[in-house]
Amino acid sequence: MLVESEQQETKNKKLVLVLGMHRSGTSAITHALTTMGVELGDRLMPAIDGNNDKGFWEDLDVNALNIKMLEALDRDWHYLLPISEEETNALIEKSFLNQAVELLKKKIEKFSVFGLKDPRMAKLQPFWQRVFERCDFDVYYILPVRNPASVTASLLKRDAMPLEKGYFLWAEHTLAALLGSSGKNRIFIDYDQLLGSPGQQLERMSNFLGLEINSEKAAVYTDEFLETNLRHSSYCLSDILTAPECPSLVVEIYQSLLIVLEKGQESDVLKAKTEKWKNCLDSDSILLKLADGLSKKIGEAERTSADQASLIIALEQEIAVKASHLADIKTVLEAQEAHIADIERVLEAQAGHITDTERVLEAQAGQIADAESVAALQASHITDIERVVEAQANHIIDTERVTSTQADHIINLERVLEAQKNHIADIERVTAAQLGHITDYQRVTTNQEGHIADLERMVTTQGSHITDLEKVAEAQRNQIVKLEKILTDEQQKAGLLEAELEKFNSFLSGSYIARKLFFLYMKKH
């Protein structure tokens, strides 16, 4: 039921298969199909300069599947031994049949006519026949024909393939294409005739497929795609007849194909010859298998050599990178050495500066010590002044006791003395504050120059204060002398008054008038 369903989906779908040997013109013929409306899909292998400059016109997904199947059989595209029926069955057992069916269904579902080309499909033709039968495609085969000498020369140039192997590979692919398309719709296209008479060959293909040629596309194909440089080499039949590397089997197959091309139709003779050629090739299967084994070993050796070459290149690149890195490190080290030398010079300069700074600090320390000594002397002098002031205050107190009888004068004197005490207290507080400033000055050593300046100003201020104090003390001594003089005068006056008082008492005791005069005198004085 599943097969019938798949056939129903693909029934009446026309599949055009370009089946032939590598380097035999399959790309140019496949591209020619586009001039008559054959779709190739949108997953085409890109062109490669020097290999296929005009493009391969080969589906990438189909190509990938073919490569995967050959790898599953431990084969490669250039192996000579044909694919056996057992190997075909092995591919089917590995589910490649289902993969191929699904792939083609997906490729062709949107198109009525679809074209495929991959030279590996010739080698894998027994497998692909099962796929086409499963899908029930209406398959048309186009078999390119190109002089084997041209093919082998191209393989020699592209892959360095020996001519002998190239000829056998051509025979193996060509026989696989003939056997796979035998009895089916097929046409042979001579690659050299396509280059020489493209219009004629396009018409042959369109008639074979029942499709109309698009004249504009055909003109572009003829004028722009087909160029003389597509024919990299030109050979004739005599070249393979005289080539010592070319087996007689290859000559016979190529001559027979030329006859078919000349007559324009096939005969049963070609089918019989194809079977004979297959048997001939099969008889050499042991040699072909041996050649494939050698090719495998050569391939492995080449891959190993390539891997080693890649490894050598990678190592050389790594060495170059490391050398560059070492050069960079050397440059960095040189720069660092220069930087270290600069740092050492800076350190030397800083050491000299530190030495100078230490000298300055020592000098400042000496200045501070001198200033502290001066401050100590000033503090001692202030203490002496305070003692003098205190002694003067005591003397004033004694004087106040002496003059206690003169109430009004003594009160005024006490007020003056109290004011002097307050002034002396202010001096003591100023002196104490100066001592606190001096102590703070001793703690602060980081700003020594400013501190010394402050000390000098303080010393100057203290000197001024001491001078003022000395002036005040001198004024107080003068005032005390005046007070003592006043006291002496008052005592003298008191003595005189006492004498006069005795006189008046004597006088007053005698009469009223005398007492009256005494009171007037006292009132006056």
Tab-separated table of N, CA and C in Angstrom, residues 96-182:
chain	number	residue	atom	x	y	z
A	96	PHE	N	18.812	3.250	2.792
A	96	PHE	CA	19.105	4.291	1.813
A	96	PHE	C	18.008	4.394	0.753
A	97	LEU	N	17.302	3.284	0.486
A	97	LEU	CA	16.226	3.320	-0.512
A	97	LEU	C	15.139	4.292	-0.078
A	98	ASN	N	14.709	4.180	1.171
A	98	ASN	CA	13.670	5.093	1.675
A	98	ASN	C	14.152	6.543	1.655
A	99	GLN	N	15.414	6.751	2.015
A	99	GLN	CA	15.960	8.115	1.990
A	99	GLN	C	15.939	8.688	0.583
A	100	ALA	N	16.348	7.876	-0.403
A	100	ALA	CA	16.404	8.349	-1.789
A	100	ALA	C	15.008	8.637	-2.328
A	101	VAL	N	14.045	7.757	-1.978
A	101	VAL	CA	12.666	7.970	-2.435
A	101	VAL	C	12.111	9.273	-1.880
A	102	GLU	N	12.272	9.486	-0.574
A	102	GLU	CA	11.770	10.709	0.049
A	102	GLU	C	12.453	11.952	-0.522
A	103	LEU	N	13.745	11.836	-0.797
A	103	LEU	CA	14.483	12.975	-1.348
A	103	LEU	C	13.973	13.348	-2.725
A	104	LEU	N	13.792	12.342	-3.612
A	104	LEU	CA	13.318	12.638	-4.966
A	104	LEU	C	11.877	13.135	-4.956
A	105	LYS	N	11.054	12.573	-4.100
A	105	LYS	CA	9.668	13.047	-4.006
A	105	LYS	C	9.635	14.525	-3.635
A	106	LYS	N	10.482	14.895	-2.673
A	106	LYS	CA	10.534	16.291	-2.241
A	106	LYS	C	11.071	17.200	-3.344
A	107	LYS	N	12.049	16.688	-4.103
A	107	LYS	CA	12.660	17.504	-5.161
A	107	LYS	C	11.686	17.751	-6.306
A	108	ILE	N	10.911	16.729	-6.648
A	108	ILE	CA	10.130	16.789	-7.890
A	108	ILE	C	8.673	17.163	-7.675
A	109	GLU	N	8.217	17.247	-6.418
A	109	GLU	CA	6.793	17.403	-6.148
A	109	GLU	C	6.185	18.655	-6.782
A	110	LYS	N	6.953	19.729	-6.929
A	110	LYS	CA	6.411	20.985	-7.461
A	110	LYS	C	6.595	21.118	-8.975
A	111	PHE	N	7.242	20.136	-9.608
A	111	PHE	CA	7.576	20.259	-11.030
A	111	PHE	C	7.064	19.044	-11.800
A	112	SER	N	6.776	19.285	-13.044
A	112	SER	CA	6.344	18.174	-13.910
A	112	SER	C	7.533	17.504	-14.580
A	113	VAL	N	8.604	18.276	-14.811
A	113	VAL	CA	9.816	17.730	-15.425
A	113	VAL	C	11.012	18.163	-14.577
A	114	PHE	N	11.783	17.191	-14.132
A	114	PHE	CA	12.921	17.493	-13.261
A	114	PHE	C	14.166	16.795	-13.795
A	115	GLY	N	15.308	17.497	-13.718
A	115	GLY	CA	16.556	16.951	-14.223
A	115	GLY	C	17.552	16.674	-13.112
A	116	LEU	N	18.310	15.580	-13.274
A	116	LEU	CA	19.326	15.208	-12.296
A	116	LEU	C	20.614	14.845	-12.996
A	117	LYS	N	21.729	15.140	-12.321
A	117	LYS	CA	23.032	14.768	-12.850
A	117	LYS	C	23.999	14.600	-11.689
A	118	ASP	N	24.665	13.461	-11.659
A	118	ASP	CA	25.779	13.206	-10.765
A	118	ASP	C	26.494	11.990	-11.321
A	119	PRO	N	27.742	12.113	-11.776
A	119	PRO	CA	28.452	10.956	-12.351
A	119	PRO	C	28.439	9.740	-11.427
A	120	ARG	N	28.297	9.948	-10.110
A	120	ARG	CA	28.244	8.814	-9.192
A	120	ARG	C	26.983	7.975	-9.387
A	121	MET	N	25.948	8.573	-9.991
A	121	MET	CA	24.708	7.831	-10.238
A	121	MET	C	24.913	6.740	-11.286
A	122	ALA	N	25.918	6.901	-12.154
A	122	ALA	CA	26.230	5.838	-13.122
A	122	ALA	C	26.779	4.619	-12.385
A	123	LYS	N	27.735	4.878	-11.457
A	123	LYS	CA	28.296	3.774	-10.670
A	123	LYS	C	27.229	3.117	-9.796
A	124	LEU	N	26.301	3.939	-9.253
A	124	LEU	CA	25.256	3.446	-8.358
A	124	LEU	C	23.941	3.163	-9.087
A	125	GLN	N	24.008	2.998	-10.422
A	125	GLN	CA	22.794	2.835	-11.212
A	125	GLN	C	21.932	1.655	-10.768
A	126	PRO	N	22.464	0.486	-10.381
A	126	PRO	CA	21.588	-0.600	-9.920
A	126	PRO	C	20.713	-0.187	-8.733
A	127	PHE	N	21.276	0.623	-7.828
A	127	PHE	CA	20.490	1.100	-6.683
A	127	PHE	C	19.414	2.073	-7.146
A	128	TRP	N	19.797	3.038	-7.983
A	128	TRP	CA	18.845	4.076	-8.398
A	128	TRP	C	17.720	3.493	-9.254
A	129	GLN	N	17.968	2.369	-9.956
A	129	GLN	CA	16.896	1.730	-10.706
A	129	GLN	C	15.787	1.279	-9.752
A	130	ARG	N	16.190	0.787	-8.573
A	130	ARG	CA	15.191	0.393	-7.572
A	130	ARG	C	14.380	1.615	-7.120
A	131	VAL	N	15.041	2.747	-6.965
A	131	VAL	CA	14.355	3.979	-6.542
A	131	VAL	C	13.348	4.420	-7.599
A	132	PHE	N	13.785	4.416	-8.890
A	132	PHE	CA	12.891	4.860	-9.966
A	132	PHE	C	11.683	3.936	-10.082
A	133	GLU	N	11.922	2.615	-9.913
A	133	GLU	CA	10.812	1.653	-9.966
A	133	GLU	C	9.847	1.887	-8.801
A	134	ARG	N	10.377	2.201	-7.640
A	134	ARG	CA	9.554	2.450	-6.459
A	134	ARG	C	8.674	3.690	-6.659
A	135	CYS	N	9.224	4.694	-7.298
A	135	CYS	CA	8.480	5.946	-7.496
A	135	CYS	C	7.651	5.950	-8.774
A	136	ASP	N	7.926	4.994	-9.694
A	136	ASP	CA	7.214	4.919	-10.970
A	136	ASP	C	7.382	6.197	-11.784
A	137	PHE	N	8.620	6.730	-11.791
A	137	PHE	CA	8.908	7.907	-12.614
A	137	PHE	C	8.918	7.522	-14.093
A	138	ASP	N	8.633	8.516	-14.918
A	138	ASP	CA	8.819	8.361	-16.364
A	138	ASP	C	10.234	8.871	-16.652
A	139	VAL	N	11.218	7.956	-16.670
A	139	VAL	CA	12.628	8.340	-16.699
A	139	VAL	C	13.145	8.386	-18.138
A	140	TYR	N	13.873	9.490	-18.426
A	140	TYR	CA	14.540	9.665	-19.714
A	140	TYR	C	16.043	9.778	-19.435
A	141	TYR	N	16.822	8.974	-20.194
A	141	TYR	CA	18.269	8.938	-19.977
A	141	TYR	C	18.992	9.651	-21.113
A	142	ILE	N	19.900	10.559	-20.710
A	142	ILE	CA	20.773	11.217	-21.687
A	142	ILE	C	22.195	10.792	-21.350
A	143	LEU	N	22.854	10.124	-22.319
A	143	LEU	CA	24.202	9.595	-22.092
A	143	LEU	C	25.221	10.413	-22.887
A	144	PRO	N	26.047	11.227	-22.185
A	144	PRO	CA	27.084	11.997	-22.890
A	144	PRO	C	28.151	11.051	-23.451
A	145	VAL	N	28.677	11.419	-24.610
A	145	VAL	CA	29.768	10.665	-25.221
A	145	VAL	C	30.910	11.636	-25.484
A	146	ARG	N	32.073	11.315	-24.909
A	146	ARG	CA	33.253	12.156	-25.130
A	146	ARG	C	34.462	11.255	-25.306
A	147	ASN	N	35.361	11.684	-26.152
A	147	ASN	CA	36.573	10.902	-26.411
A	147	ASN	C	37.258	10.554	-25.091
A	148	PRO	N	37.510	9.277	-24.827
A	148	PRO	CA	38.154	8.876	-23.570
A	148	PRO	C	39.491	9.561	-23.342
A	149	ALA	N	40.207	9.893	-24.429
A	149	ALA	CA	41.492	10.579	-24.276
A	149	ALA	C	41.284	11.951	-23.646
A	150	SER	N	40.195	12.647	-24.034
A	150	SER	CA	39.890	13.953	-23.439
A	150	SER	C	39.549	13.805	-21.957
A	151	VAL	N	38.766	12.747	-21.657
A	151	VAL	CA	38.360	12.529	-20.265
A	151	VAL	C	39.566	12.231	-19.389
A	152	THR	N	40.416	11.311	-19.825
A	152	THR	CA	41.576	10.930	-19.008
A	152	THR	C	42.565	12.081	-18.872
A	153	ALA	N	42.713	12.870	-19.928
A	153	ALA	CA	43.606	14.035	-19.843
A	153	ALA	C	43.094	15.040	-18.815
A	154	SER	N	41.755	15.216	-18.802
A	154	SER	CA	41.163	16.135	-17.830
A	154	SER	C	41.339	15.618	-16.403
A	155	LEU	N	41.158	14.285	-16.216
A	155	LEU	CA	41.349	13.699	-14.883
A	155	LEU	C	42.804	13.769	-14.439
A	156	LEU	N	43.708	13.615	-15.397
A	156	LEU	CA	45.133	13.720	-15.079
A	156	LEU	C	45.459	15.126	-14.584
A	157	LYS	N	44.877	16.113	-15.261
A	157	LYS	CA	45.142	17.507	-14.888
A	157	LYS	C	44.486	17.868	-13.560
A	158	ARG	N	43.232	17.416	-13.363
A	158	ARG	CA	42.501	17.813	-12.151
A	158	ARG	C	42.896	17.003	-10.929
A	159	ASP	N	43.015	15.673	-11.088
A	159	ASP	CA	43.210	14.786	-9.944
A	159	ASP	C	44.542	14.050	-9.950
A	160	ALA	N	45.390	14.355	-10.949
A	160	ALA	CA	46.659	13.624	-11.082
A	160	ALA	C	46.426	12.115	-11.208
A	161	MET	N	45.304	11.752	-11.835
A	161	MET	CA	44.964	10.339	-12.002
A	161	MET	C	45.755	9.752	-13.177
A	162	PRO	N	46.398	8.618	-12.982
A	162	PRO	CA	47.137	7.992	-14.088
A	162	PRO	C	46.213	7.701	-15.272
A	163	LEU	N	46.762	7.826	-16.470
A	163	LEU	CA	45.942	7.630	-17.672
A	163	LEU	C	45.331	6.229	-17.697
A	164	GLU	N	46.124	5.200	-17.309
A	164	GLU	CA	45.614	3.832	-17.341
A	164	GLU	C	44.358	3.701	-16.477
A	165	LYS	N	44.391	4.241	-15.267
A	165	LYS	CA	43.236	4.169	-14.392
A	165	LYS	C	42.075	4.981	-14.959
A	166	GLY	N	42.391	6.128	-15.547
A	166	GLY	CA	41.353	6.959	-16.140
A	166	GLY	C	40.591	6.230	-17.233
A	167	TYR	N	41.297	5.481	-18.066
A	167	TYR	CA	40.621	4.738	-19.142
A	167	TYR	C	39.705	3.654	-18.558
A	168	PHE	N	40.194	2.891	-17.594
A	168	PHE	CA	39.357	1.856	-16.982
A	168	PHE	C	38.147	2.471	-16.283
A	169	LEU	N	38.342	3.641	-15.624
A	169	LEU	CA	37.226	4.300	-14.946
A	169	LEU	C	36.174	4.756	-15.955
A	170	TRP	N	36.643	5.230	-17.106
A	170	TRP	CA	35.705	5.627	-18.174
A	170	TRP	C	34.907	4.410	-18.626
A	171	ALA	N	35.588	3.276	-18.833
A	171	ALA	CA	34.906	2.062	-19.272
A	171	ALA	C	33.884	1.611	-18.232
A	172	GLU	N	34.271	1.649	-16.935
A	172	GLU	CA	33.359	1.197	-15.871
A	172	GLU	C	32.121	2.070	-15.805
A	173	HIS	N	32.257	3.412	-15.837
A	173	HIS	CA	31.110	4.323	-15.773
A	173	HIS	C	30.245	4.199	-17.022
A	174	THR	N	30.893	4.112	-18.182
A	174	THR	CA	30.138	4.050	-19.436
A	174	THR	C	29.320	2.762	-19.505
A	175	LEU	N	29.927	1.631	-19.124
A	175	LEU	CA	29.199	0.365	-19.123
A	175	LEU	C	28.048	0.392	-18.116
A	176	ALA	N	28.283	1.001	-16.930
A	176	ALA	CA	27.214	1.106	-15.939
A	176	ALA	C	26.051	1.921	-16.475
A	177	ALA	N	26.357	3.014	-17.204
A	177	ALA	CA	25.298	3.839	-17.789
A	177	ALA	C	24.562	3.079	-18.886
A	178	LEU	N	25.320	2.332	-19.724
A	178	LEU	CA	24.691	1.559	-20.801
A	178	LEU	C	23.793	0.469	-20.230
A	179	LEU	N	24.277	-0.251	-19.215
A	179	LEU	CA	23.489	-1.328	-18.623
A	179	LEU	C	22.264	-0.788	-17.893
A	180	GLY	N	22.444	0.351	-17.172
A	180	GLY	CA	21.333	0.906	-16.417
A	180	GLY	C	20.237	1.483	-17.277
A	181	SER	N	20.592	1.934	-18.464
A	181	SER	CA	19.592	2.555	-19.352
A	181	SER	C	19.168	1.633	-20.496
A	182	SER	N	19.699	0.426	-20.515
A	182	SER	CA	19.390	-0.502	-21.611
A	182	SER	C	17.896	-0.822	-21.646
